[in-house]
Amino acid sequence: MRRTDVRPPAVAGTFYPDSPDRCRAQLDALLGHAPAPTGGGGPKAVIVPHAGWIYSGPVAASAYATIGPRVHEIERVVVLGPAHTVALEAMAVPASRTWVTPLGEIEIDAELVRASLACPRVVADDRPHWREHAIEVQLPFLQHLLPGFRLLPVVVGWVPTHDVVGLLDAVWGGEETLVVISTDLSHYHDHATATRLDQRTAAAIVAADGAAVGPEDACGAYPLRGLLARAARNGDPIELLDRRTSADTAGDPDRVVGYGAFAVGATSASP
């Protein structure tokens, strides 16, 4: 296990700006073009994409804009994303204590790490996190919006859905906790095909039908299935906020990646 107390940014300068000023300016632009919240207290959880901001940033911003009513109550953020760089048959929480982005340091929530490690298939391992972008690209959005928060990042590998549900139950919390699921949708189809496939996947997500979402439909299918199974069990509503492909934002229409943003449930206490 590669161990350090501090995880530095891995994809700043490639997936998003490495300058604090440029980072803030791009976030202001992305969030400024996102639809304003329509009322209510904000979602308990959001599902967001994780490509470079030039491609998926507008879609991610449409989800992050909905947490505006909650920014002063959120103290903890739990982010689950897929494993792109390490083969993993577990859920990895960090051994590191601090994560860094161009916008500053984020404290890892030691209490949530301990709660996670009491769950099946959860390990403390920095290797899956070291070069992983799916969680990192979310953090500047959160730093920009929230006055301060502690973080639980979880890289989710090939694990059964019920184990992801168990982890979510252990860290769900109440109004002080926001849950973020990081996933893109279809990969490398032409724009028309991707749009058709992603429409089907989005319908399955809104219906909380995790069994209908496979790894070919969403690269974060494993953490996503866990959230959907929990939402189905608890009757939490899921709203589609935005769905586009990279061709709609900045990419080639012949080979696209699909993106979706969703709001899940409302703030409530632990089960």
PDB file of C-alpha atoms in Angstrom:
ATOM      1  CA  MET A   1       0.000   0.000   0.000  1.00  0.00           C
ATOM      2  CA  ARG A   2       1.327   3.421  -0.935  1.00  0.00           C
ATOM      3  CA  ARG A   3       0.914   5.466   2.271  1.00  0.00           C
ATOM      4  CA  THR A   4       1.187   9.188   2.858  1.00  0.00           C
ATOM      5  CA  ASP A   5      -0.755  11.488   5.135  1.00  0.00           C
ATOM      6  CA  VAL A   6      -1.472  13.859   2.240  1.00  0.00           C
ATOM      7  CA  ARG A   7      -2.934  13.029  -1.169  1.00  0.00           C
ATOM      8  CA  PRO A   8      -1.924  15.734  -3.663  1.00  0.00           C
ATOM      9  CA  PRO A   9      -4.047  16.504  -6.730  1.00  0.00           C
ATOM     10  CA  ALA A  10      -3.526  13.942  -9.508  1.00  0.00           C
ATOM     11  CA  VAL A  11      -5.435  15.466 -12.437  1.00  0.00           C
ATOM     12  CA  ALA A  12      -5.338  19.231 -11.820  1.00  0.00           C
ATOM     13  CA  GLY A  13      -4.101  20.849 -15.016  1.00  0.00           C
ATOM     14  CA  THR A  14      -5.589  18.109 -17.201  1.00  0.00           C
ATOM     15  CA  PHE A  15      -9.180  17.446 -16.083  1.00  0.00           C
ATOM     16  CA  TYR A  16      -9.621  20.883 -14.526  1.00  0.00           C
ATOM     17  CA  PRO A  17      -7.460  23.985 -13.957  1.00  0.00           C
ATOM     18  CA  ASP A  18      -4.460  23.813 -11.649  1.00  0.00           C
ATOM     19  CA  SER A  19      -4.540  27.542 -10.892  1.00  0.00           C
ATOM     20  CA  PRO A  20      -6.817  28.542  -7.986  1.00  0.00           C
ATOM     21  CA  ASP A  21      -7.971  31.671  -9.808  1.00  0.00           C
ATOM     22  CA  ARG A  22      -8.717  29.819 -13.062  1.00  0.00           C
ATOM     23  CA  CYS A  23     -10.404  27.045 -11.100  1.00  0.00           C
ATOM     24  CA  ARG A  24     -12.716  29.492  -9.324  1.00  0.00           C
ATOM     25  CA  ALA A  25     -13.448  31.383 -12.532  1.00  0.00           C
ATOM     26  CA  GLN A  26     -14.418  28.202 -14.373  1.00  0.00           C
ATOM     27  CA  LEU A  27     -16.587  27.049 -11.482  1.00  0.00           C
ATOM     28  CA  ASP A  28     -18.324  30.430 -11.392  1.00  0.00           C
ATOM     29  CA  ALA A  29     -19.016  30.139 -15.109  1.00  0.00           C
ATOM     30  CA  LEU A  30     -20.290  26.556 -14.898  1.00  0.00           C
ATOM     31  CA  LEU A  31     -22.524  27.175 -11.905  1.00  0.00           C
ATOM     32  CA  GLY A  32     -23.665  30.505 -13.301  1.00  0.00           C
ATOM     33  CA  HIS A  33     -25.108  28.763 -16.351  1.00  0.00           C
ATOM     34  CA  ALA A  34     -26.781  25.988 -14.320  1.00  0.00           C
ATOM     35  CA  PRO A  35     -30.523  26.224 -13.666  1.00  0.00           C
ATOM     36  CA  ALA A  36     -31.304  27.764 -10.286  1.00  0.00           C
ATOM     37  CA  PRO A  37     -32.833  25.513  -7.585  1.00  0.00           C
ATOM     38  CA  THR A  38     -36.619  25.419  -7.876  1.00  0.00           C
ATOM     39  CA  GLY A  39     -37.358  25.274  -4.169  1.00  0.00           C
ATOM     40  CA  GLY A  40     -37.290  22.818  -1.304  1.00  0.00           C
ATOM     41  CA  GLY A  41     -34.407  21.991   0.968  1.00  0.00           C
ATOM     42  CA  GLY A  42     -32.132  20.423  -1.609  1.00  0.00           C
ATOM     43  CA  PRO A  43     -31.365  16.756  -2.311  1.00  0.00           C
ATOM     44  CA  LYS A  44     -29.775  14.323   0.097  1.00  0.00           C
ATOM     45  CA  ALA A  45     -27.650  12.848  -2.693  1.00  0.00           C
ATOM     46  CA  VAL A  46     -26.588  13.735  -6.215  1.00  0.00           C
ATOM     47  CA  ILE A  47     -25.353  11.670  -9.145  1.00  0.00           C
ATOM     48  CA  VAL A  48     -22.758  13.527 -11.220  1.00  0.00           C
ATOM     49  CA  PRO A  49     -20.367  12.831 -14.132  1.00  0.00           C
ATOM     50  CA  HIS A  50     -16.585  12.934 -13.817  1.00  0.00           C
ATOM     51  CA  ALA A  51     -14.884  13.715 -17.118  1.00  0.00           C
ATOM     52  CA  GLY A  52     -12.785  16.796 -17.768  1.00  0.00           C
ATOM     53  CA  TRP A  53     -14.761  19.880 -16.868  1.00  0.00           C
ATOM     54  CA  ILE A  54     -14.791  21.124 -20.460  1.00  0.00           C
ATOM     55  CA  TYR A  55     -16.868  18.054 -21.328  1.00  0.00           C
ATOM     56  CA  SER A  56     -18.907  17.110 -18.247  1.00  0.00           C
ATOM     57  CA  GLY A  57     -18.641  20.249 -16.139  1.00  0.00           C
ATOM     58  CA  PRO A  58     -21.911  21.818 -17.337  1.00  0.00           C
ATOM     59  CA  VAL A  59     -23.822  18.646 -16.467  1.00  0.00           C
ATOM     60  CA  ALA A  60     -22.153  18.271 -13.074  1.00  0.00           C
ATOM     61  CA  ALA A  61     -22.919  21.917 -12.318  1.00  0.00           C
ATOM     62  CA  SER A  62     -26.636  21.283 -12.827  1.00  0.00           C
ATOM     63  CA  ALA A  63     -26.507  18.835  -9.897  1.00  0.00           C
ATOM     64  CA  TYR A  64     -24.287  20.908  -7.648  1.00  0.00           C
ATOM     65  CA  ALA A  65     -26.501  23.962  -8.124  1.00  0.00           C
ATOM     66  CA  THR A  66     -29.340  22.095  -6.386  1.00  0.00           C
ATOM     67  CA  ILE A  67     -27.447  21.888  -3.089  1.00  0.00           C
ATOM     68  CA  GLY A  68     -27.515  25.680  -2.722  1.00  0.00           C
ATOM     69  CA  PRO A  69     -30.225  25.629  -0.036  1.00  0.00           C
ATOM     70  CA  ARG A  70     -28.094  23.205   2.018  1.00  0.00           C
ATOM     71  CA  VAL A  71     -24.640  24.768   1.870  1.00  0.00           C
ATOM     72  CA  HIS A  72     -24.679  26.022   5.472  1.00  0.00           C
ATOM     73  CA  GLU A  73     -25.832  22.712   6.958  1.00  0.00           C
ATOM     74  CA  ILE A  74     -23.497  20.314   5.136  1.00  0.00           C
ATOM     75  CA  GLU A  75     -20.506  19.336   7.271  1.00  0.00           C
ATOM     76  CA  ARG A  76     -19.636  15.986   5.701  1.00  0.00           C
ATOM     77  CA  VAL A  77     -19.508  14.805   2.102  1.00  0.00           C
ATOM     78  CA  VAL A  78     -19.368  11.128   1.124  1.00  0.00           C
ATOM     79  CA  VAL A  79     -18.210  10.597  -2.483  1.00  0.00           C
ATOM     80  CA  LEU A  80     -18.368   7.163  -4.110  1.00  0.00           C
ATOM     81  CA  GLY A  81     -16.797   6.584  -7.491  1.00  0.00           C
ATOM     82  CA  PRO A  82     -15.482   3.755  -9.659  1.00  0.00           C
ATOM     83  CA  ALA A  83     -11.969   2.345  -9.869  1.00  0.00           C
ATOM     84  CA  HIS A  84     -10.313   3.392 -13.138  1.00  0.00           C
ATOM     85  CA  THR A  85      -6.672   2.686 -12.306  1.00  0.00           C
ATOM     86  CA  VAL A  86      -6.584  -0.319  -9.938  1.00  0.00           C
ATOM     87  CA  ALA A  87      -8.371  -3.660 -10.192  1.00  0.00           C
ATOM     88  CA  LEU A  88     -10.450  -3.792  -7.038  1.00  0.00           C
ATOM     89  CA  GLU A  89     -12.867  -6.273  -5.507  1.00  0.00           C
ATOM     90  CA  ALA A  90     -13.490  -4.123  -2.470  1.00  0.00           C
ATOM     91  CA  MET A  91     -14.430  -0.591  -1.456  1.00  0.00           C
ATOM     92  CA  ALA A  92     -11.355   1.466  -0.609  1.00  0.00           C
ATOM     93  CA  VAL A  93     -11.352   4.323   1.867  1.00  0.00           C
ATOM     94  CA  PRO A  94      -8.138   6.323   2.236  1.00  0.00           C
ATOM     95  CA  ALA A  95      -5.430   5.800   4.810  1.00  0.00           C
ATOM     96  CA  SER A  96      -4.331   9.383   4.132  1.00  0.00           C
ATOM     97  CA  ARG A  97      -5.658  12.130   6.398  1.00  0.00           C
ATOM     98  CA  THR A  98      -5.731  15.158   4.113  1.00  0.00           C
ATOM     99  CA  TRP A  99      -6.523  15.653   0.428  1.00  0.00           C
ATOM    100  CA  VAL A 100      -5.418  18.679  -1.546  1.00  0.00           C
ATOM    101  CA  THR A 101      -6.794  20.448  -4.627  1.00  0.00           C
ATOM    102  CA  PRO A 102      -5.838  23.825  -6.081  1.00  0.00           C
ATOM    103  CA  LEU A 103      -8.512  25.302  -3.774  1.00  0.00           C
ATOM    104  CA  GLY A 104      -6.866  24.012  -0.604  1.00  0.00           C
ATOM    105  CA  GLU A 105      -6.864  21.151   1.869  1.00  0.00           C
ATOM    106  CA  ILE A 106      -9.780  18.864   2.802  1.00  0.00           C
ATOM    107  CA  GLU A 107      -9.784  16.853   6.017  1.00  0.00           C
ATOM    108  CA  ILE A 108     -10.634  13.166   5.698  1.00  0.00           C
ATOM    109  CA  ASP A 109     -13.432  12.324   8.135  1.00  0.00           C
ATOM    110  CA  ALA A 110     -11.812   9.859  10.530  1.00  0.00           C
ATOM    111  CA  GLU A 111     -15.120   8.932  12.158  1.00  0.00           C
ATOM    112  CA  LEU A 112     -16.675   7.983   8.824  1.00  0.00           C
ATOM    113  CA  VAL A 113     -13.543   6.043   7.871  1.00  0.00           C
ATOM    114  CA  ARG A 114     -13.920   3.986  11.065  1.00  0.00           C
ATOM    115  CA  ALA A 115     -17.627   3.445  10.417  1.00  0.00           C
ATOM    116  CA  SER A 116     -16.841   2.330   6.870  1.00  0.00           C
ATOM    117  CA  LEU A 117     -14.163  -0.127   7.952  1.00  0.00           C
ATOM    118  CA  ALA A 118     -16.741  -1.897  10.101  1.00  0.00           C
ATOM    119  CA  CYS A 119     -18.645  -2.765   6.902  1.00  0.00           C
ATOM    120  CA  PRO A 120     -17.998  -5.836   4.739  1.00  0.00           C
ATOM    121  CA  ARG A 121     -15.556  -5.475   1.830  1.00  0.00           C
ATOM    122  CA  VAL A 122     -14.229  -2.096   2.966  1.00  0.00           C
ATOM    123  CA  VAL A 123     -10.454  -1.674   3.173  1.00  0.00           C
ATOM    124  CA  ALA A 124      -8.123   1.228   3.953  1.00  0.00           C
ATOM    125  CA  ASP A 125      -5.905   1.551   0.894  1.00  0.00           C
ATOM    126  CA  ASP A 126      -4.536   4.671  -0.772  1.00  0.00           C
ATOM    127  CA  ARG A 127      -3.522   2.931  -4.015  1.00  0.00           C
ATOM    128  CA  PRO A 128      -6.968   3.068  -5.691  1.00  0.00           C
ATOM    129  CA  HIS A 129      -7.168   6.773  -4.831  1.00  0.00           C
ATOM    130  CA  TRP A 130      -3.694   7.857  -5.872  1.00  0.00           C
ATOM    131  CA  ARG A 131      -4.343   8.511  -9.580  1.00  0.00           C
ATOM    132  CA  GLU A 132      -8.146   8.262  -9.581  1.00  0.00           C
ATOM    133  CA  HIS A 133      -9.971  11.186 -11.189  1.00  0.00           C
ATOM    134  CA  ALA A 134     -13.629  10.248 -10.601  1.00  0.00           C
ATOM    135  CA  ILE A 135     -13.659  11.583  -7.040  1.00  0.00           C
ATOM    136  CA  GLU A 136     -11.041  14.308  -7.406  1.00  0.00           C
ATOM    137  CA  VAL A 137     -12.874  16.289 -10.099  1.00  0.00           C
ATOM    138  CA  GLN A 138     -15.851  16.670  -7.728  1.00  0.00           C
ATOM    139  CA  LEU A 139     -13.871  18.234  -4.910  1.00  0.00           C
ATOM    140  CA  PRO A 140     -13.324  21.776  -6.245  1.00  0.00           C
ATOM    141  CA  PHE A 141     -17.086  22.058  -6.891  1.00  0.00           C
ATOM    142  CA  LEU A 142     -17.685  21.158  -3.259  1.00  0.00           C
ATOM    143  CA  GLN A 143     -14.944  23.444  -1.937  1.00  0.00           C
ATOM    144  CA  HIS A 144     -16.316  26.315  -4.008  1.00  0.00           C
ATOM    145  CA  LEU A 145     -19.864  25.871  -2.704  1.00  0.00           C
ATOM    146  CA  LEU A 146     -19.445  24.783   0.914  1.00  0.00           C
ATOM    147  CA  PRO A 147     -17.944  26.878   3.705  1.00  0.00           C
ATOM    148  CA  GLY A 148     -16.100  23.795   4.937  1.00  0.00           C
ATOM    149  CA  PHE A 149     -16.564  20.039   5.145  1.00  0.00           C
ATOM    150  CA  ARG A 150     -14.908  16.768   6.027  1.00  0.00           C
ATOM    151  CA  LEU A 151     -14.639  14.149   3.302  1.00  0.00           C
ATOM    152  CA  LEU A 152     -15.114  10.416   2.951  1.00  0.00           C
ATOM    153  CA  PRO A 153     -13.924   9.324  -0.524  1.00  0.00           C
ATOM    154  CA  VAL A 154     -14.664   5.708  -1.463  1.00  0.00           C
ATOM    155  CA  VAL A 155     -13.409   3.948  -4.568  1.00  0.00           C
ATOM    156  CA  VAL A 156     -15.893   1.161  -5.306  1.00  0.00           C
ATOM    157  CA  GLY A 157     -14.698  -1.896  -7.168  1.00  0.00           C
ATOM    158  CA  TRP A 158     -16.517  -5.042  -8.259  1.00  0.00           C
ATOM    159  CA  VAL A 159     -18.646  -5.622  -5.174  1.00  0.00           C
ATOM    160  CA  PRO A 160     -22.204  -6.847  -4.589  1.00  0.00           C
ATOM    161  CA  THR A 161     -24.882  -4.191  -4.445  1.00  0.00           C
ATOM    162  CA  HIS A 162     -25.965  -5.124  -0.921  1.00  0.00           C
ATOM    163  CA  ASP A 163     -22.476  -4.340   0.361  1.00  0.00           C
ATOM    164  CA  VAL A 164     -22.620  -0.848  -1.170  1.00  0.00           C
ATOM    165  CA  VAL A 165     -26.032  -0.362   0.438  1.00  0.00           C
ATOM    166  CA  GLY A 166     -24.552  -1.427   3.783  1.00  0.00           C
ATOM    167  CA  LEU A 167     -21.783   1.135   3.471  1.00  0.00           C
ATOM    168  CA  LEU A 168     -24.224   3.882   2.510  1.00  0.00           C
ATOM    169  CA  ASP A 169     -26.422   3.018   5.496  1.00  0.00           C
ATOM    170  CA  ALA A 170     -23.400   3.302   7.794  1.00  0.00           C
ATOM    171  CA  VAL A 171     -22.389   6.783   6.586  1.00  0.00           C
ATOM    172  CA  TRP A 172     -25.735   8.241   5.435  1.00  0.00           C
ATOM    173  CA  GLY A 173     -26.187  10.566   8.385  1.00  0.00           C
ATOM    174  CA  GLY A 174     -28.733  13.374   8.349  1.00  0.00           C
ATOM    175  CA  GLU A 175     -28.842  16.963   7.160  1.00  0.00           C
ATOM    176  CA  GLU A 176     -25.134  17.381   7.879  1.00  0.00           C
ATOM    177  CA  THR A 177     -24.152  14.816   5.225  1.00  0.00           C
ATOM    178  CA  LEU A 178     -24.248  15.036   1.420  1.00  0.00           C
ATOM    179  CA  VAL A 179     -23.780  11.889  -0.661  1.00  0.00           C
ATOM    180  CA  VAL A 180     -22.264  12.112  -4.138  1.00  0.00           C
ATOM    181  CA  ILE A 181     -22.143   9.263  -6.674  1.00  0.00           C
ATOM    182  CA  SER A 182     -19.632   9.874  -9.463  1.00  0.00           C
ATOM    183  CA  THR A 183     -20.350   8.134 -12.761  1.00  0.00           C
ATOM    184  CA  ASP A 184     -20.379   8.750 -16.491  1.00  0.00           C
ATOM    185  CA  LEU A 185     -22.864   6.948 -18.744  1.00  0.00           C
ATOM    186  CA  SER A 186     -22.180   5.229 -22.106  1.00  0.00           C
ATOM    187  CA  HIS A 187     -18.729   5.348 -23.664  1.00  0.00           C
ATOM    188  CA  TYR A 188     -17.445   5.809 -27.215  1.00  0.00           C
ATOM    189  CA  HIS A 189     -20.566   5.425 -29.306  1.00  0.00           C
ATOM    190  CA  ASP A 190     -21.660   7.951 -31.892  1.00  0.00           C
ATOM    191  CA  HIS A 191     -23.840  10.745 -30.537  1.00  0.00           C
ATOM    192  CA  ALA A 192     -27.161   9.282 -31.740  1.00  0.00           C
ATOM    193  CA  THR A 193     -26.458   5.833 -30.299  1.00  0.00           C
ATOM    194  CA  ALA A 194     -25.204   7.256 -27.013  1.00  0.00           C
ATOM    195  CA  THR A 195     -28.289   9.441 -26.711  1.00  0.00           C
ATOM    196  CA  ARG A 196     -30.560   6.434 -27.178  1.00  0.00           C
ATOM    197  CA  LEU A 197     -28.627   4.277 -24.698  1.00  0.00           C
ATOM    198  CA  ASP A 198     -28.347   7.020 -22.105  1.00  0.00           C
ATOM    199  CA  GLN A 199     -32.054   7.775 -22.344  1.00  0.00           C
ATOM    200  CA  ARG A 200     -32.753   4.180 -21.361  1.00  0.00           C
ATOM    201  CA  THR A 201     -30.192   4.297 -18.536  1.00  0.00           C
ATOM    202  CA  ALA A 202     -31.582   7.592 -17.246  1.00  0.00           C
ATOM    203  CA  ALA A 203     -35.066   6.063 -17.132  1.00  0.00           C
ATOM    204  CA  ALA A 204     -33.706   3.134 -15.112  1.00  0.00           C
ATOM    205  CA  ILE A 205     -32.000   5.531 -12.694  1.00  0.00           C
ATOM    206  CA  VAL A 206     -35.163   7.587 -12.178  1.00  0.00           C
ATOM    207  CA  ALA A 207     -37.051   4.328 -11.570  1.00  0.00           C
ATOM    208  CA  ALA A 208     -34.380   3.255  -9.044  1.00  0.00           C
ATOM    209  CA  ASP A 209     -33.861   0.083 -11.096  1.00  0.00           C
ATOM    210  CA  GLY A 210     -30.219  -0.674 -10.458  1.00  0.00           C
ATOM    211  CA  ALA A 211     -30.488  -4.135 -11.990  1.00  0.00           C
ATOM    212  CA  ALA A 212     -31.090  -2.451 -15.361  1.00  0.00           C
ATOM    213  CA  VAL A 213     -27.792  -0.543 -15.190  1.00  0.00           C
ATOM    214  CA  GLY A 214     -24.761  -2.544 -16.284  1.00  0.00           C
ATOM    215  CA  PRO A 215     -21.061  -1.649 -16.423  1.00  0.00           C
ATOM    216  CA  GLU A 216     -21.466  -0.906 -20.143  1.00  0.00           C
ATOM    217  CA  ASP A 217     -24.195   1.625 -19.306  1.00  0.00           C
ATOM    218  CA  ALA A 218     -22.320   3.522 -16.586  1.00  0.00           C
ATOM    219  CA  CYS A 219     -18.675   3.289 -15.581  1.00  0.00           C
ATOM    220  CA  GLY A 220     -19.746   3.883 -11.976  1.00  0.00           C
ATOM    221  CA  ALA A 221     -22.379   1.160 -12.135  1.00  0.00           C
ATOM    222  CA  TYR A 222     -21.312  -0.474  -8.852  1.00  0.00           C
ATOM    223  CA  PRO A 223     -21.649   2.581  -6.582  1.00  0.00           C
ATOM    224  CA  LEU A 224     -24.670   3.716  -8.596  1.00  0.00           C
ATOM    225  CA  ARG A 225     -26.479   0.409  -8.101  1.00  0.00           C
ATOM    226  CA  GLY A 226     -25.956   0.724  -4.365  1.00  0.00           C
ATOM    227  CA  LEU A 227     -27.556   4.151  -4.236  1.00  0.00           C
ATOM    228  CA  LEU A 228     -30.440   3.045  -6.444  1.00  0.00           C
ATOM    229  CA  ALA A 229     -31.099  -0.044  -4.327  1.00  0.00           C
ATOM    230  CA  ARG A 230     -31.168   2.093  -1.202  1.00  0.00           C
ATOM    231  CA  ALA A 231     -33.473   4.627  -2.859  1.00  0.00           C
ATOM    232  CA  ALA A 232     -35.831   1.833  -3.972  1.00  0.00           C
ATOM    233  CA  ARG A 233     -35.888   0.359  -0.465  1.00  0.00           C
ATOM    234  CA  ASN A 234     -36.594   3.721   1.199  1.00  0.00           C
ATOM    235  CA  GLY A 235     -38.889   5.182  -1.463  1.00  0.00           C
ATOM    236  CA  ASP A 236     -36.560   8.124  -2.165  1.00  0.00           C
ATOM    237  CA  PRO A 237     -37.530  10.047  -5.318  1.00  0.00           C
ATOM    238  CA  ILE A 238     -34.953  10.504  -8.081  1.00  0.00           C
ATOM    239  CA  GLU A 239     -35.075  13.440 -10.491  1.00  0.00           C
ATOM    240  CA  LEU A 240     -33.245  13.766 -13.796  1.00  0.00           C
ATOM    241  CA  LEU A 241     -31.628  17.210 -13.889  1.00  0.00           C
ATOM    242  CA  ASP A 242     -29.566  17.075 -17.077  1.00  0.00           C
ATOM    243  CA  ARG A 243     -28.459  14.546 -19.674  1.00  0.00           C
ATOM    244  CA  ARG A 244     -26.014  15.261 -22.485  1.00  0.00           C
ATOM    245  CA  THR A 245     -23.054  13.771 -24.283  1.00  0.00           C
ATOM    246  CA  SER A 246     -19.592  15.167 -24.851  1.00  0.00           C
ATOM    247  CA  ALA A 247     -20.765  16.122 -28.352  1.00  0.00           C
ATOM    248  CA  ASP A 248     -23.268  18.502 -26.745  1.00  0.00           C
ATOM    249  CA  THR A 249     -20.507  20.243 -24.814  1.00  0.00           C
ATOM    250  CA  ALA A 250     -17.086  20.130 -26.468  1.00  0.00           C
ATOM    251  CA  GLY A 251     -16.416  16.777 -28.119  1.00  0.00           C
ATOM    252  CA  ASP A 252     -16.410  14.826 -31.383  1.00  0.00           C
ATOM    253  CA  PRO A 253     -19.921  13.540 -32.281  1.00  0.00           C
ATOM    254  CA  ASP A 254     -18.515  10.294 -33.689  1.00  0.00           C
ATOM    255  CA  ARG A 255     -17.088   9.043 -30.381  1.00  0.00           C
ATOM    256  CA  VAL A 256     -18.786  10.426 -27.295  1.00  0.00           C
ATOM    257  CA  VAL A 257     -19.198   9.839 -23.581  1.00  0.00           C
ATOM    258  CA  GLY A 258     -22.608  10.241 -21.984  1.00  0.00           C
ATOM    259  CA  TYR A 259     -23.251  12.303 -18.869  1.00  0.00           C
ATOM    260  CA  GLY A 260     -26.215  12.561 -16.534  1.00  0.00           C
ATOM    261  CA  ALA A 261     -27.026  14.554 -13.412  1.00  0.00           C
ATOM    262  CA  PHE A 262     -29.669  13.452 -10.913  1.00  0.00           C
ATOM    263  CA  ALA A 263     -30.987  14.565  -7.527  1.00  0.00           C
ATOM    264  CA  VAL A 264     -31.903  11.851  -5.027  1.00  0.00           C
ATOM    265  CA  GLY A 265     -34.236  12.170  -2.071  1.00  0.00           C
ATOM    266  CA  ALA A 266     -34.307  14.904   0.531  1.00  0.00           C
ATOM    267  CA  THR A 267     -32.436  15.344   3.773  1.00  0.00           C
ATOM    268  CA  SER A 268     -33.502  12.914   6.457  1.00  0.00           C
ATOM    269  CA  ALA A 269     -32.084  11.074   9.427  1.00  0.00           C
ATOM    270  CA  SER A 270     -30.215   7.797   9.314  1.00  0.00           C
ATOM    271  CA  PRO A 271     -32.293   4.606   8.970  1.00  0.00           C
TER     272      PRO A 271
END
